[in-house]
Short mmCIF file of C-alpha atoms (C1' of nucleotides) in Angstrom, two decimals:
data_model
loop_
_atom_site.label_atom_id
_atom_site.label_comp_id
_atom_site.label_asym_id
_atom_site.label_seq_id
_atom_site.Cartn_x
_atom_site.Cartn_y
_atom_site.Cartn_z
CA MET D 1 7.84 30.01 20.18
CA ASN D 2 7.23 28.27 16.88
CA ALA D 3 9.94 25.67 16.45
CA THR D 4 9.13 22.02 15.97
CA PHE D 5 8.73 19.95 19.09
CA GLY D 6 12.12 18.32 18.52
CA GLU D 7 13.83 21.70 18.21
CA TYR D 8 12.04 22.80 21.33
CA ILE D 9 13.37 19.87 23.33
CA ARG D 10 16.88 20.51 22.06
CA GLN D 11 16.59 24.11 23.11
CA LEU D 12 15.48 23.18 26.60
CA ARG D 13 18.18 20.57 26.92
CA THR D 14 21.11 22.68 25.74
CA ASP D 15 19.91 25.68 27.76
CA LYS D 16 20.20 23.50 30.82
CA GLY D 17 23.57 22.13 29.70
CA LEU D 18 22.41 18.54 29.56
CA THR D 19 23.78 15.90 27.20
CA LEU D 20 21.54 13.61 25.19
CA THR D 21 22.50 10.79 27.50
CA GLU D 22 21.55 12.76 30.59
CA LEU D 23 18.17 13.86 29.34
CA ALA D 24 17.50 10.46 27.81
CA ALA D 25 17.99 8.93 31.25
CA LEU D 26 15.43 11.32 32.75
CA LEU D 27 13.00 10.40 30.01
CA LYS D 28 13.77 6.67 30.23
CA LEU D 29 14.83 6.61 26.62
CA ASP D 30 17.85 5.65 24.51
CA SER D 31 20.09 8.65 23.76
CA ALA D 32 20.31 7.65 20.09
CA ASN D 33 16.56 7.79 19.87
CA LEU D 34 16.40 11.10 21.65
CA SER D 35 18.80 12.42 19.04
CA LYS D 36 16.42 11.29 16.34
CA ILE D 37 13.50 12.92 18.12
CA GLU D 38 15.33 16.24 18.34
CA ASN D 39 16.17 15.99 14.66
CA GLY D 40 12.60 15.19 13.69
CA LYS D 41 13.33 11.63 12.64
CA ARG D 42 11.20 10.00 15.29
CA GLU D 43 8.16 10.97 17.23
CA PHE D 44 8.25 11.89 20.88
CA ASP D 45 5.92 9.51 22.65
CA GLU D 46 3.01 11.27 24.31
CA LYS D 47 3.35 9.06 27.38
CA ARG D 48 6.64 10.79 28.21
CA LEU D 49 5.23 14.31 28.26
CA ASP D 50 4.89 14.15 32.03
CA LYS D 51 8.57 13.26 32.46
CA LEU D 52 9.53 16.08 30.14
CA ALA D 53 7.45 18.56 32.10
CA ILE D 54 9.14 17.46 35.32
CA ALA D 55 12.65 17.50 33.84
CA PHE D 56 12.29 21.14 32.84
CA ASP D 57 9.66 22.27 35.31
CA LEU D 58 7.20 23.15 32.60
CA ASP D 59 3.45 23.59 32.72
CA PHE D 60 1.98 20.31 31.57
CA GLU D 61 -0.99 21.85 29.78
CA ARG D 62 1.25 24.23 27.89
CA LEU D 63 3.49 21.33 26.91
CA LYS D 64 0.52 19.36 25.63
CA THR D 65 -0.47 22.36 23.53
CA GLU D 66 2.99 22.47 21.98
CA TYR D 67 3.05 18.74 21.47
CA PHE D 68 -0.29 18.29 19.78
CA GLY D 69 0.06 21.55 17.89
CA ASP D 70 3.26 20.11 16.46
CA GLN D 71 1.56 16.85 15.54
CA PHE D 72 -1.27 18.58 13.74
CA ALA D 73 1.10 20.90 11.90
CA LYS D 74 3.17 17.96 10.68
CA LYS D 75 0.10 16.13 9.43
CA MET D 76 -1.20 19.20 7.66
CA TYR D 77 2.13 19.84 6.09
CA GLU D 78 2.55 16.24 4.98
CA TYR D 79 -0.90 16.07 3.42
CA LYS D 80 -0.94 19.64 2.15
CA CYS D 81 -4.10 20.46 4.09
CA SER D 82 -5.68 23.87 3.79
CA PRO D 83 -5.64 26.19 6.84
CA GLU D 84 -9.43 25.74 6.83
CA THR D 85 -8.76 22.32 8.34
CA LEU D 86 -8.09 23.93 11.70
CA ILE D 87 -11.39 25.79 11.65
CA VAL D 88 -13.18 22.55 10.88
CA ALA D 89 -11.26 20.91 13.70
CA GLU D 90 -12.50 23.53 16.13
CA GLU D 91 -16.10 23.14 14.97
CA LYS D 92 -15.94 19.38 15.26
CA MET D 93 -14.32 19.65 18.65
CA ASN D 94 -17.28 21.75 19.82
CA TYR D 95 -19.61 19.25 18.24
CA LEU D 96 -18.03 16.39 20.16
CA LYS D 97 -18.36 18.36 23.38
CA SER D 98 -22.04 19.11 22.70
CA ILE D 99 -22.75 15.44 22.02
CA ASN D 100 -21.08 14.47 25.23
CA ILE D 101 -23.17 16.95 27.18
CA LYS D 102 -26.35 15.60 25.61
CA GLN D 103 -25.36 12.03 26.40
CA ALA D 104 -24.60 13.00 29.99
CA GLU D 105 -28.05 14.60 30.23
CA ILE D 106 -29.72 11.45 28.99
CA LYS D 107 -27.84 9.19 31.35
CA PHE D 108 -28.97 10.97 34.53
CA MET E 1 -21.59 20.81 8.54
CA ASN E 2 -20.14 19.76 11.84
CA ALA E 3 -20.87 16.09 12.26
CA THR E 4 -18.13 13.53 12.77
CA PHE E 5 -16.63 12.03 9.66
CA GLY E 6 -18.50 8.79 10.25
CA GLU E 7 -21.83 10.60 10.54
CA TYR E 8 -20.96 12.52 7.39
CA ILE E 9 -20.41 9.33 5.42
CA ARG E 10 -23.65 7.89 6.69
CA GLN E 11 -25.47 11.04 5.61
CA LEU E 12 -24.00 10.87 2.14
CA ARG E 13 -24.76 7.19 1.82
CA THR E 14 -28.37 7.30 2.98
CA ASP E 15 -29.07 10.43 0.94
CA LYS E 16 -28.08 8.45 -2.10
CA GLY E 17 -30.08 5.43 -0.99
CA LEU E 18 -27.09 3.13 -0.82
CA THR E 19 -26.77 0.20 1.53
CA LEU E 20 -23.64 -0.42 3.59
CA THR E 21 -22.83 -3.34 1.30
CA GLU E 22 -23.13 -1.20 -1.81
CA LEU E 23 -20.95 1.62 -0.55
CA ALA E 24 -18.49 -0.81 1.01
CA ALA E 25 -18.02 -2.37 -2.42
CA LEU E 26 -17.25 1.02 -3.95
CA LEU E 27 -14.72 1.67 -1.19
CA LYS E 28 -13.27 -1.85 -1.37
CA LEU E 29 -14.11 -2.48 2.23
CA ASP E 30 -16.07 -4.96 4.33
CA SER E 31 -19.62 -3.74 5.06
CA ALA E 32 -19.25 -4.64 8.74
CA ASN E 33 -16.21 -2.42 8.97
CA LEU E 34 -17.96 0.39 7.16
CA SER E 35 -20.69 0.15 9.76
CA LYS E 36 -18.10 0.57 12.47
CA ILE E 37 -16.62 3.56 10.69
CA GLU E 38 -19.99 5.25 10.42
CA ASN E 39 -20.57 4.59 14.11
CA GLY E 40 -17.18 5.97 15.09
CA LYS E 41 -15.78 2.62 16.19
CA ARG E 42 -13.09 2.45 13.55
CA GLU E 43 -11.11 4.98 11.58
CA PHE E 44 -11.69 5.65 7.93
CA ASP E 45 -8.41 4.98 6.19
CA GLU E 46 -6.99 8.06 4.49
CA LYS E 47 -6.02 6.02 1.45
CA ARG E 48 -9.70 5.58 0.61
CA LEU E 49 -10.52 9.30 0.52
CA ASP E 50 -10.15 9.33 -3.24
CA LYS E 51 -12.68 6.51 -3.66
CA LEU E 52 -15.07 8.31 -1.36
CA ALA E 53 -14.74 11.53 -3.35
CA ILE E 54 -15.49 9.65 -6.55
CA ALA E 55 -18.43 7.71 -5.08
CA PHE E 56 -20.21 10.93 -4.10
CA ASP E 57 -18.67 13.33 -6.59
CA LEU E 58 -17.12 15.47 -3.88
CA ASP E 59 -14.29 17.95 -3.99
CA PHE E 60 -11.22 16.07 -2.81
CA GLU E 61 -9.65 19.04 -1.03
CA ARG E 62 -12.85 19.75 0.83
CA LEU E 63 -13.06 16.09 1.85
CA LYS E 64 -9.51 16.17 3.12
CA THR E 65 -10.40 19.20 5.21
CA GLU E 66 -13.32 17.35 6.76
CA TYR E 67 -11.25 14.24 7.29
CA PHE E 68 -8.24 15.78 8.98
CA GLY E 69 -10.39 18.27 10.86
CA ASP E 70 -12.21 15.28 12.29
CA GLN E 71 -8.97 13.56 13.23
CA PHE E 72 -7.62 16.61 15.01
CA ALA E 73 -10.89 17.18 16.84
CA LYS E 74 -10.93 13.59 18.09
CA LYS E 75 -7.37 13.83 19.34
CA MET E 76 -8.03 17.13 21.08
CA TYR E 77 -11.16 15.77 22.67
CA GLU E 78 -9.46 12.59 23.80
CA TYR E 79 -6.53 14.41 25.36
CA LYS E 80 -8.53 17.40 26.59
CA CYS E 81 -6.38 19.84 24.63
CA SER E 82 -7.01 23.55 24.91
CA PRO E 83 -8.32 25.42 21.84
CA GLU E 84 -4.97 27.19 21.85
CA THR E 85 -3.58 23.98 20.38
CA LEU E 86 -5.04 24.90 17.01
CA ILE E 87 -3.37 28.30 17.04
CA VAL E 88 -0.06 26.66 17.83
CA ALA E 89 -0.70 24.20 15.03
CA GLU E 90 -1.18 27.04 12.58
CA GLU E 91 2.02 28.76 13.73
CA LYS E 92 4.03 25.58 13.46
CA MET E 93 2.53 24.87 10.06
CA ASN E 94 3.78 28.25 8.87
CA TYR E 95 7.12 27.54 10.46
CA LEU E 96 7.43 24.26 8.56
CA LYS E 97 6.59 26.06 5.35
CA SER E 98 9.18 28.75 5.99
CA ILE E 99 11.84 26.16 6.71
CA ASN E 100 11.01 24.37 3.51
CA ILE E 101 11.29 27.58 1.54
CA LYS E 102 14.69 28.31 3.07
CA GLN E 103 15.90 24.82 2.30
CA ALA E 104 14.68 25.14 -1.26
CA GLU E 105 16.58 28.42 -1.55
CA ILE E 106 19.79 26.84 -0.35
CA LYS E 107 19.49 23.89 -2.68
CA PHE E 108 19.33 25.98 -5.89
"C1'" DG R 1 44.93 12.46 18.63
"C1'" DT R 2 41.44 11.18 21.83
"C1'" DA R 3 37.60 11.52 24.56
"C1'" DA R 4 32.97 13.11 24.87
"C1'" DT R 5 28.98 13.93 22.42
"C1'" DA R 6 25.89 13.31 18.80
"C1'" DT R 7 24.10 10.91 14.59
"C1'" DT R 8 22.74 7.19 11.68
"C1'" DG R 9 21.49 2.42 10.38
"C1'" DT R 10 19.47 -1.68 11.52
"C1'" DC R 11 16.37 -5.01 13.35
"C1'" DA R 12 13.78 -7.79 16.64
"C1'" DA R 13 10.04 -7.01 19.69
"C1'" DT R 14 6.15 -4.76 20.89
"C1'" DT R 15 1.89 -2.46 19.76
"C1'" DA R 16 -1.70 -0.82 16.69
"C1'" DT R 17 -4.55 -1.28 12.65
"C1'" DT R 18 -6.86 -3.82 9.24
"C1'" DG R 19 -9.45 -7.41 6.73
"C1'" DA R 20 -12.40 -10.98 7.15
"C1'" DC R 21 -16.06 -13.62 8.73
"C1'" DA R 22 -19.47 -15.46 12.08
"C1'" DA R 23 -23.18 -14.39 15.05
"C1'" DG R 24 -26.30 -11.30 16.55
"C1'" DT R 25 -29.91 -7.45 16.30
"C1'" DT R 26 -33.17 -4.42 14.16
"C1'" DA R 27 -36.51 -2.96 10.68
"C1'" DA R 28 -39.50 -3.55 6.97
"C1'" DT R 29 -42.60 -6.66 4.30
"C1'" DT R 30 -45.91 -9.97 3.64
"C1'" DA P 1 -44.98 -14.05 13.45
"C1'" DA P 2 -42.02 -15.78 9.71
"C1'" DT P 3 -38.97 -14.16 6.21
"C1'" DT P 4 -35.69 -11.31 4.39
"C1'" DA P 5 -32.67 -7.35 3.91
"C1'" DA P 6 -29.95 -4.15 6.42
"C1'" DC P 7 -27.13 -3.20 9.99
"C1'" DT P 8 -24.25 -4.07 14.30
"C1'" DT P 9 -21.02 -6.33 17.18
"C1'" DG P 10 -17.29 -9.50 18.54
"C1'" DT P 11 -13.33 -11.78 17.43
"C1'" DC P 12 -8.89 -12.83 15.63
"C1'" DA P 13 -5.21 -13.72 12.35
"C1'" DA P 14 -2.61 -10.97 9.17
"C1'" DT P 15 -0.39 -6.82 8.21
"C1'" DA P 16 1.68 -2.56 9.27
"C1'" DA P 17 3.68 0.92 12.30
"C1'" DT P 18 6.31 2.13 16.30
"C1'" DT P 19 9.64 1.39 19.70
"C1'" DG P 20 13.78 -0.13 22.23
"C1'" DA P 21 18.22 -1.47 21.78
"C1'" DC P 22 22.75 -1.46 20.27
"C1'" DA P 23 26.57 -1.16 16.93
"C1'" DA P 24 28.92 1.80 13.82
"C1'" DT P 25 30.03 6.19 12.31
"C1'" DA P 26 30.55 11.16 12.52
"C1'" DT P 27 31.30 15.51 14.79
"C1'" DT P 28 32.98 18.54 18.30
"C1'" DA P 29 35.93 20.18 22.04
"C1'" DC P 30 40.09 19.77 24.39
#
DNA sequence: GTAATATTGTCAATTATTGACAAGTTAATT
DNA sequence: AATTAACTTGTCAATAATTGACAATATTAC
């Protein structure tokens, strides 16, 4: 799996033989806008990830991974970021976690 | 280096003995808002990265890496994304590049 | 051809971000 | 402890970005 998130949705939808209108209804979304999402011309709204997971019986955590991975990739591509960016992201992520742990320790 | 971007700016600023007001002027920004940025209560706007690089004589690419790495880390932390997300991001990044190459090949 | 499906363009409405300034706190100095 | 400089916080109008909605057009399948 390494398509964009829009391509991924289209794959899921066509595999299940759904029309844009049908899936759009499940996602509480205009079919025209779903078309744009599949074609990478609009963003899929994070708040609909749960509906998407239900519609296709997908693991929510896995879906989140695909979704945010896609977002980060787009940003990096748009701004021509070096691959190093992802390493920094991981470090900073760990840093945020460590700060949170420290703060929790102080509070109690 | 693994502080947040706000902490990083504060470090640079205090190392150079600048006040919020002084740096804010260089960045064409209100000092109150710079304070919020340093304290993680507002986002640093990407369009000011160039001014920041100049103010502290930093490598722009390196700064971008810190900046976007910070953004991704915050998102992942906020949404409790798995570390796998970054691997997916890298794959999708490569996928976007490969698509672009193919499109370029078709065009000419 | 036509009917179903998908795409594109547009725009008002909603939502998010920013700039600006006032009011407050903290820290250092005398 | 009064003064001043430095910093923080709250607020809100202005600006910008995103979304929902729908019409118009294009594509595909029969």
